[in-house]
Short mmCIF file of C-alpha atoms in Angstrom, two decimals:
data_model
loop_
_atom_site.label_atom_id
_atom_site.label_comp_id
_atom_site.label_asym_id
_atom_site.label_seq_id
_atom_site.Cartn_x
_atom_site.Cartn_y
_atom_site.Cartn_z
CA UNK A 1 -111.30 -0.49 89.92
CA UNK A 2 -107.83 0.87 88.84
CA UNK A 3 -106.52 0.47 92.25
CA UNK A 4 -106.47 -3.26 91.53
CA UNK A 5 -105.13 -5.69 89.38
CA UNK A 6 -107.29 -8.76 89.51
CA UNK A 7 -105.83 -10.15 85.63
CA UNK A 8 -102.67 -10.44 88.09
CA UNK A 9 -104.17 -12.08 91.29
CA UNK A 10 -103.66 -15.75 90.40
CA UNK A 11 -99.84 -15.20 89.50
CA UNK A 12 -99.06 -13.00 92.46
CA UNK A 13 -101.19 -14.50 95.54
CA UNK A 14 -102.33 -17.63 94.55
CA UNK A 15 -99.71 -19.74 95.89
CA UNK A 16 -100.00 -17.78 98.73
CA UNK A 17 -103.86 -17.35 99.34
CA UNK A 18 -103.64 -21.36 98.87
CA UNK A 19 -100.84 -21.88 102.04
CA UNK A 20 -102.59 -19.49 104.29
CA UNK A 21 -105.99 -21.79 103.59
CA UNK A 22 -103.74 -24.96 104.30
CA UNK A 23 -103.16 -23.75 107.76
CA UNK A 24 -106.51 -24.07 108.83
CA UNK A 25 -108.26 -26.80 106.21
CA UNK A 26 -106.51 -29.80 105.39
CA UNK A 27 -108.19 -30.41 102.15
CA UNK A 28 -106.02 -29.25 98.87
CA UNK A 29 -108.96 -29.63 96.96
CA UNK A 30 -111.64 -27.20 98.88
CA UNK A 31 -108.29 -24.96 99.54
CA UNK A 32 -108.29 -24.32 95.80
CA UNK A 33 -111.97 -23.55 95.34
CA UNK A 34 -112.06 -21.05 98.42
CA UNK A 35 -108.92 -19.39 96.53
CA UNK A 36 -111.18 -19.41 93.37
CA UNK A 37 -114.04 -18.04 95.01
CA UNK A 38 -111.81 -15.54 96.96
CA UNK A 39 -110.67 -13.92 93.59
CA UNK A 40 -114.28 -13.92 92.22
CA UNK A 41 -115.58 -11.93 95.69
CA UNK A 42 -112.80 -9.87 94.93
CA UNK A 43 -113.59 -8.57 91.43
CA UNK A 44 -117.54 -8.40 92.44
CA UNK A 45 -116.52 -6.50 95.29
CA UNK A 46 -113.85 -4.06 93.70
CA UNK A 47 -115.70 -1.21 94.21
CA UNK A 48 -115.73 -1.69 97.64
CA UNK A 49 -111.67 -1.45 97.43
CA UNK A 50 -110.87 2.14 98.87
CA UNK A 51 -107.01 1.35 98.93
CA UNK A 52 -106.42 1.69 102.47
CA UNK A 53 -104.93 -1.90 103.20
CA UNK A 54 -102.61 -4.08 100.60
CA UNK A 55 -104.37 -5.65 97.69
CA UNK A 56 -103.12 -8.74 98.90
CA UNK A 57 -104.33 -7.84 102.73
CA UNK A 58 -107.61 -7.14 101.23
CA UNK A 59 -107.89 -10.44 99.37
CA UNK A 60 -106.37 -12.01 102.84
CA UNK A 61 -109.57 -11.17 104.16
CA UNK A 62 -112.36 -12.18 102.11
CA UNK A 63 -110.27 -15.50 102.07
CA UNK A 64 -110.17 -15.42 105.56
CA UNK A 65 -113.98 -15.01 105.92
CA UNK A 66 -114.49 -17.79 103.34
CA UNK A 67 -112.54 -20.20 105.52
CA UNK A 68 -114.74 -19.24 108.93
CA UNK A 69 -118.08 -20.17 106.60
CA UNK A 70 -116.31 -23.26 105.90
CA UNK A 71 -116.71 -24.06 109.69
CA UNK A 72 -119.90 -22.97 110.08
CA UNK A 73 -121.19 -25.42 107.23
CA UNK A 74 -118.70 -28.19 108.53
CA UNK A 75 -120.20 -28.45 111.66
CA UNK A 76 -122.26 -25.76 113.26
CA UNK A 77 -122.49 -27.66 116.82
CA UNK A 78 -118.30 -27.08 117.26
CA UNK A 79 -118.50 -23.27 116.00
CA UNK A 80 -121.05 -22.83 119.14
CA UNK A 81 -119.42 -25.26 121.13
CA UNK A 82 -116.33 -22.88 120.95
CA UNK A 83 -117.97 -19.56 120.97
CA UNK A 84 -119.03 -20.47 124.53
CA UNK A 85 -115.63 -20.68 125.27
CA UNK A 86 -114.33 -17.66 124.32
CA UNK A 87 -115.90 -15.75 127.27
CA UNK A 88 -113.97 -17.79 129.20
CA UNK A 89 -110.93 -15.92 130.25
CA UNK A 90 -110.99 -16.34 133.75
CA UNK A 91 -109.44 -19.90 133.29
CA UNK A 92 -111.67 -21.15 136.50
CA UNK A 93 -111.70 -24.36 134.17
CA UNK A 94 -108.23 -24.82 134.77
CA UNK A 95 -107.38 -23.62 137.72
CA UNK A 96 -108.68 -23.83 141.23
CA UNK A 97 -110.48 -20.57 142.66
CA UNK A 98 -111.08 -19.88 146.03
CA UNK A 99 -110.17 -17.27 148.68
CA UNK A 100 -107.24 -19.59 150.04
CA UNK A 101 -106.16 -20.71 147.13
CA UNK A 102 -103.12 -19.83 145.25
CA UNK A 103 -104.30 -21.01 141.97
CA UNK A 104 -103.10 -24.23 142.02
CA UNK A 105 -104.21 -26.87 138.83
CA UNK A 106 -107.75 -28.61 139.19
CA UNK A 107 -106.94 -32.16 140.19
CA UNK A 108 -108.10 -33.22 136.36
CA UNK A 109 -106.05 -30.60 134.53
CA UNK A 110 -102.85 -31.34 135.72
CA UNK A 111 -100.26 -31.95 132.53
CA UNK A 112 -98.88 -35.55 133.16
CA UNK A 113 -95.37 -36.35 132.34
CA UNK A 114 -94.79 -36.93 127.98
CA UNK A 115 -92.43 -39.53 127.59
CA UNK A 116 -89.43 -38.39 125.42
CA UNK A 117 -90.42 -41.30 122.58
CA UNK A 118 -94.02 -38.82 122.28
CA UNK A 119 -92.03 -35.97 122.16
CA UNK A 120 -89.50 -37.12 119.42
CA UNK A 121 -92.56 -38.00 117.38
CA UNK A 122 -93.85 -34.35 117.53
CA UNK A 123 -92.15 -34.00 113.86
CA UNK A 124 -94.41 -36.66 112.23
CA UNK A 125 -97.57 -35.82 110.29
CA UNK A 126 -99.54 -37.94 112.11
CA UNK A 127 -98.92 -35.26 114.63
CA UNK A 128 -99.63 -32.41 113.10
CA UNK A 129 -102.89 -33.97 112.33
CA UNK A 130 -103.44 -33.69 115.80
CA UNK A 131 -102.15 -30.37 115.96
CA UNK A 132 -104.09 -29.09 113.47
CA UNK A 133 -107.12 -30.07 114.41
CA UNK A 134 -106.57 -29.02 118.16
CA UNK A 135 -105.81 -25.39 116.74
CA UNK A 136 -109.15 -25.34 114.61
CA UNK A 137 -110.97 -25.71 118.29
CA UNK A 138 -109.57 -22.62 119.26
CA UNK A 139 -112.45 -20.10 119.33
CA UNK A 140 -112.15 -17.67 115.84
CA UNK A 141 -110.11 -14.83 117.68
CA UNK A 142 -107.31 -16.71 119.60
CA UNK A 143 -106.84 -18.53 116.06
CA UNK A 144 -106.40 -15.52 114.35
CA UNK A 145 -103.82 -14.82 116.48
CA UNK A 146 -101.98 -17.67 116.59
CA UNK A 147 -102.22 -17.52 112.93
CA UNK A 148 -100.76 -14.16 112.38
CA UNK A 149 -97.86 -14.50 115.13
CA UNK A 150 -96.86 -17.59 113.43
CA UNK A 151 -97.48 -17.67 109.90
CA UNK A 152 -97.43 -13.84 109.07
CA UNK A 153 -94.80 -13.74 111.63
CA UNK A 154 -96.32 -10.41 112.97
CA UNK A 155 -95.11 -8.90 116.14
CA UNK A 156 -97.75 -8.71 119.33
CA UNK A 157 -97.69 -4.83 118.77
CA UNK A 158 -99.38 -4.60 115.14
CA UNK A 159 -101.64 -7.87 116.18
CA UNK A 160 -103.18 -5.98 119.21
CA UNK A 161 -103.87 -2.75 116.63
CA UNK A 162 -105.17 -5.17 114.13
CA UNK A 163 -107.33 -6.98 116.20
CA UNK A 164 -108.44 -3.94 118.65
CA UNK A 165 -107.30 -5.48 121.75
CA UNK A 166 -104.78 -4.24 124.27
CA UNK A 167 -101.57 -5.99 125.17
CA UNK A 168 -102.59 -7.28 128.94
CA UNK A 169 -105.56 -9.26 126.46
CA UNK A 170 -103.55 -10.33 124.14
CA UNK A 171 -101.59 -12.09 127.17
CA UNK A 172 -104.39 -13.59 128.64
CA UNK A 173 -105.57 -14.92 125.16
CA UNK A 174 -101.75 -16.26 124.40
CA UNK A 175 -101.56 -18.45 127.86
CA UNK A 176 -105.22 -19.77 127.24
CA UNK A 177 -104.31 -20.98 124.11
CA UNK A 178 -101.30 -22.71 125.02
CA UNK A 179 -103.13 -24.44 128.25
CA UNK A 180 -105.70 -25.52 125.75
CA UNK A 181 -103.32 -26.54 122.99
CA UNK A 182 -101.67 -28.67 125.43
CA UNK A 183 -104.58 -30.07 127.03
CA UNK A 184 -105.61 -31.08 123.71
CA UNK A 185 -102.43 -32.42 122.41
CA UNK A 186 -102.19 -34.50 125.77
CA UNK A 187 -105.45 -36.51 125.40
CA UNK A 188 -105.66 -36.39 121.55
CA UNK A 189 -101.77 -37.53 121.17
CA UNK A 190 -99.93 -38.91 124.46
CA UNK A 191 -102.98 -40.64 126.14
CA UNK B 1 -97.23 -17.30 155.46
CA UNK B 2 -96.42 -14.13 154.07
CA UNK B 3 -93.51 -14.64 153.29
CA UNK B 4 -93.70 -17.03 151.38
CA UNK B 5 -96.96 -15.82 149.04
CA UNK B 6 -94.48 -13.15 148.45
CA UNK B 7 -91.83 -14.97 147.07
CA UNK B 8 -94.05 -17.78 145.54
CA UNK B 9 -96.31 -17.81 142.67
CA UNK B 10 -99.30 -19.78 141.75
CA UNK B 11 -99.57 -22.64 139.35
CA UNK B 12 -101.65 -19.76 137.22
CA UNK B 13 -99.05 -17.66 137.58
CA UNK B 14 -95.64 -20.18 136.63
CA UNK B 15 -98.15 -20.80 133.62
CA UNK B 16 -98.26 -17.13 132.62
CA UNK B 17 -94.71 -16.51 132.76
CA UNK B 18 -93.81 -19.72 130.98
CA UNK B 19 -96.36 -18.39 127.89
CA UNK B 20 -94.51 -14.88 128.52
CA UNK B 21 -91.18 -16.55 127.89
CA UNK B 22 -91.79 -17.84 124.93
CA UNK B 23 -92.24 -14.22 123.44
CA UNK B 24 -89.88 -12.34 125.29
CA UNK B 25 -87.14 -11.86 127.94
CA UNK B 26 -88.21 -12.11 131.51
CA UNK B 27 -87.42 -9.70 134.30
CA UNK B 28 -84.89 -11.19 136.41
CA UNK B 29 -87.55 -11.43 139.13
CA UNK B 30 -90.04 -12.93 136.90
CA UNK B 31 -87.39 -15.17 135.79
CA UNK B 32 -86.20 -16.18 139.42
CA UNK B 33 -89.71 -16.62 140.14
CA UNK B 34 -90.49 -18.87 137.15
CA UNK B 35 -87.61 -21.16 137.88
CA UNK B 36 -88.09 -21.35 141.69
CA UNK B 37 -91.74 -22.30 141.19
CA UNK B 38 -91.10 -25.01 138.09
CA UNK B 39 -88.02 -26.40 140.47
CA UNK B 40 -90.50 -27.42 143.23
CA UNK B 41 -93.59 -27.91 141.24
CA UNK B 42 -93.81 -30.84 138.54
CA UNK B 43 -96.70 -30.18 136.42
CA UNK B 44 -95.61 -26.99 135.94
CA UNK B 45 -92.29 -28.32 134.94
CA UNK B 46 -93.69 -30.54 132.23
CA UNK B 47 -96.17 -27.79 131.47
CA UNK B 48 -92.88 -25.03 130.70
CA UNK B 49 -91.40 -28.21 128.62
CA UNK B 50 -94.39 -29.51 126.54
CA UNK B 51 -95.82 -25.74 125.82
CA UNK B 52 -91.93 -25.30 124.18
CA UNK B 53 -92.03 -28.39 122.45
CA UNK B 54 -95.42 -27.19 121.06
CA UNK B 55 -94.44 -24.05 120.03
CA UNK B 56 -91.31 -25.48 117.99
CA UNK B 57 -93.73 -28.08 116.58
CA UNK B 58 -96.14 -25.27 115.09
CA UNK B 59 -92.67 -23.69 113.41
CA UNK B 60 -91.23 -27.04 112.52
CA UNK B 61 -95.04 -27.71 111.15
CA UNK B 62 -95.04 -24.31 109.03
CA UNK B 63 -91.76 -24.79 107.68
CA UNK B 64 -91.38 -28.51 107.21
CA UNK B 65 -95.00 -29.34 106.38
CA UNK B 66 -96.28 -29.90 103.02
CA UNK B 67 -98.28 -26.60 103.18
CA UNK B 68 -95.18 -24.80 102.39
CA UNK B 69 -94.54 -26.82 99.40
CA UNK B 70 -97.40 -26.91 98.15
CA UNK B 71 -98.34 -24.55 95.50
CA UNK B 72 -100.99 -24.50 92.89
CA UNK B 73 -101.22 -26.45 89.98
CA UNK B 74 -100.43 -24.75 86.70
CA UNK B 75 -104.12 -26.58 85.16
CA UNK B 76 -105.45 -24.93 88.43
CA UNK B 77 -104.08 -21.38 87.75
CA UNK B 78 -105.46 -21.46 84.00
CA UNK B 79 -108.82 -21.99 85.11
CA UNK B 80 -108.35 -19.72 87.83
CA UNK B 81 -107.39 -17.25 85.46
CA UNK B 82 -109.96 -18.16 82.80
CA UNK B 83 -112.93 -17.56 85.58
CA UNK B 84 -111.81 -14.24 86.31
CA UNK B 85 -111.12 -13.11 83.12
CA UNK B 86 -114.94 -15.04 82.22
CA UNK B 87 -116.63 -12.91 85.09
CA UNK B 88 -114.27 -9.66 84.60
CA UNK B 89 -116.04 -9.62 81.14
CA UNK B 90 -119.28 -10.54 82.37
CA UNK B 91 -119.24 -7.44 84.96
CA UNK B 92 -117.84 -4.77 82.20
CA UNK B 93 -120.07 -5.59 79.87
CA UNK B 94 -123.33 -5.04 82.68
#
């Protein structure tokens, strides 16, 4: 218990429990109460605090789990929908796969041409609506990463040691997101 | 044939590398390879452009969006505060 400080938590990491929330839910409101909750889970849990990440890490986490409940009580059909999709590394649903073939896009899945007017408008919020909601799709573990390469800004190195995956998987993960992404963007935004 | 498998890549592959780029420096042959595919292939020319513009829209959105800004009210932080201290009480005195 004296390895924490919880008469401190809303000063030092609210502010910042609260953005990491907004990057996945859109809702201020439920953002708060998750934060809330977080810092309750927190004290109930205290003993379970052995020191060995960051108090703020640690409260990082039960947030984080918080957030992935959220889903599952938002709609449970899209959490399966995209745990389906996670086995799917072998991007067959992208590209073509036969002997002869040199792994050239399916007919369907080929990116069309994004006028420059669509692209100038990728700075508007009605786009990052769009952009947002593609990248709460992703299945849980590709999010996490995109999460912690952009917003914690953490290098591919400590992700793969957080996350227990090697490098060459962490690849694989990183282009399936982005042919996703963009699939997504392209029907949900230019079409 | 040969020849040319050798020196081309697949539409898989000019994907790959385009992600890669976006992270870190290419070998020159990746690189070479990359640009020869994109130069005769046009999806994979708008795919290289639109998975940039993506990625600097998910940095423009992190630093430009409200979500930066936004903070928590101070109402918000006294009753945060008040239900901890509430249920830091509650578990000391169990």
């Amino acid at each position: 218990m004296n390895l924490l400080q919880p008469a401190k938590w809303v000063e030092l990491y609210g502010d910042y429990l609260l953005k990491f929330a907004l990057f996945r839910l859109n809702d201020v409101a439920l953002c708060e109460d998750l934060v809330q909750e977080t810092f309750l889970a927190g004290l109930k849990a205290s003993e379970n605090f052995k020191g060995e990440s960051s108090e703020k890490t640690w409260l990082t986490n039960i947030l984080k789990n918080k957030i992935i409940d959220e889903y599952r009580k938002k709609s449970r059909s899209k959490i399966t929908e995209t745990e389906t999709q996670q086995e799917e590394t072998d991007f067959s649903d992208f590209f073509e796969k036969n002997e002869n073939d040199y792994g050239h896009w399916q007919t369907e899945q080929k990116p069309i041409a994004w006028e420059k007017s669509i692209l100038d408008k990728m700075v508007t919020q009605e786009y990052y609506q769009v952009l947002k909601r593609c990248m709460s799709k992703l299945p849980e573990l590709q999010f996490n990463l995109i999460q912690e390469k952009f917003f914690i800004e953490n290098d591919p190195k400590n992700i793969c040691k957080k996350y227990n995956i090697t490098q060459s998987n962490y690849w694989v993960m990183i282009h399936r997101v982005h042919i996703v992404l963009r699939k997504c963007i392209e029907i949900n935004w230019v079409k | 044939m040969k020849i040319v498998r050798f020196i081309s890549i697949s539409c898989k592959e000019s994907t790959q590398l385009s992600t890669k780029k976006l992270e870190q420096k290419l070998s020159w042959k990746e690189a070479i390879l990359l640009q020869c595919h994109v130069f005769i292939c046009t999806p994979c020319r708008y795919f290289q452009q639109q998975v940039n513009a993506i990625h600097t829209s998910i940095r423009n959105m992190i630093s430009n969006d409200k979500i930066l800004n936004t903070k928590l009210s101070e109402e918000k932080k006294i009753d945060m505060q008040a239900a901890l201290t509430k249920a830091q009480s509650e578990i000391q005195t169990n």
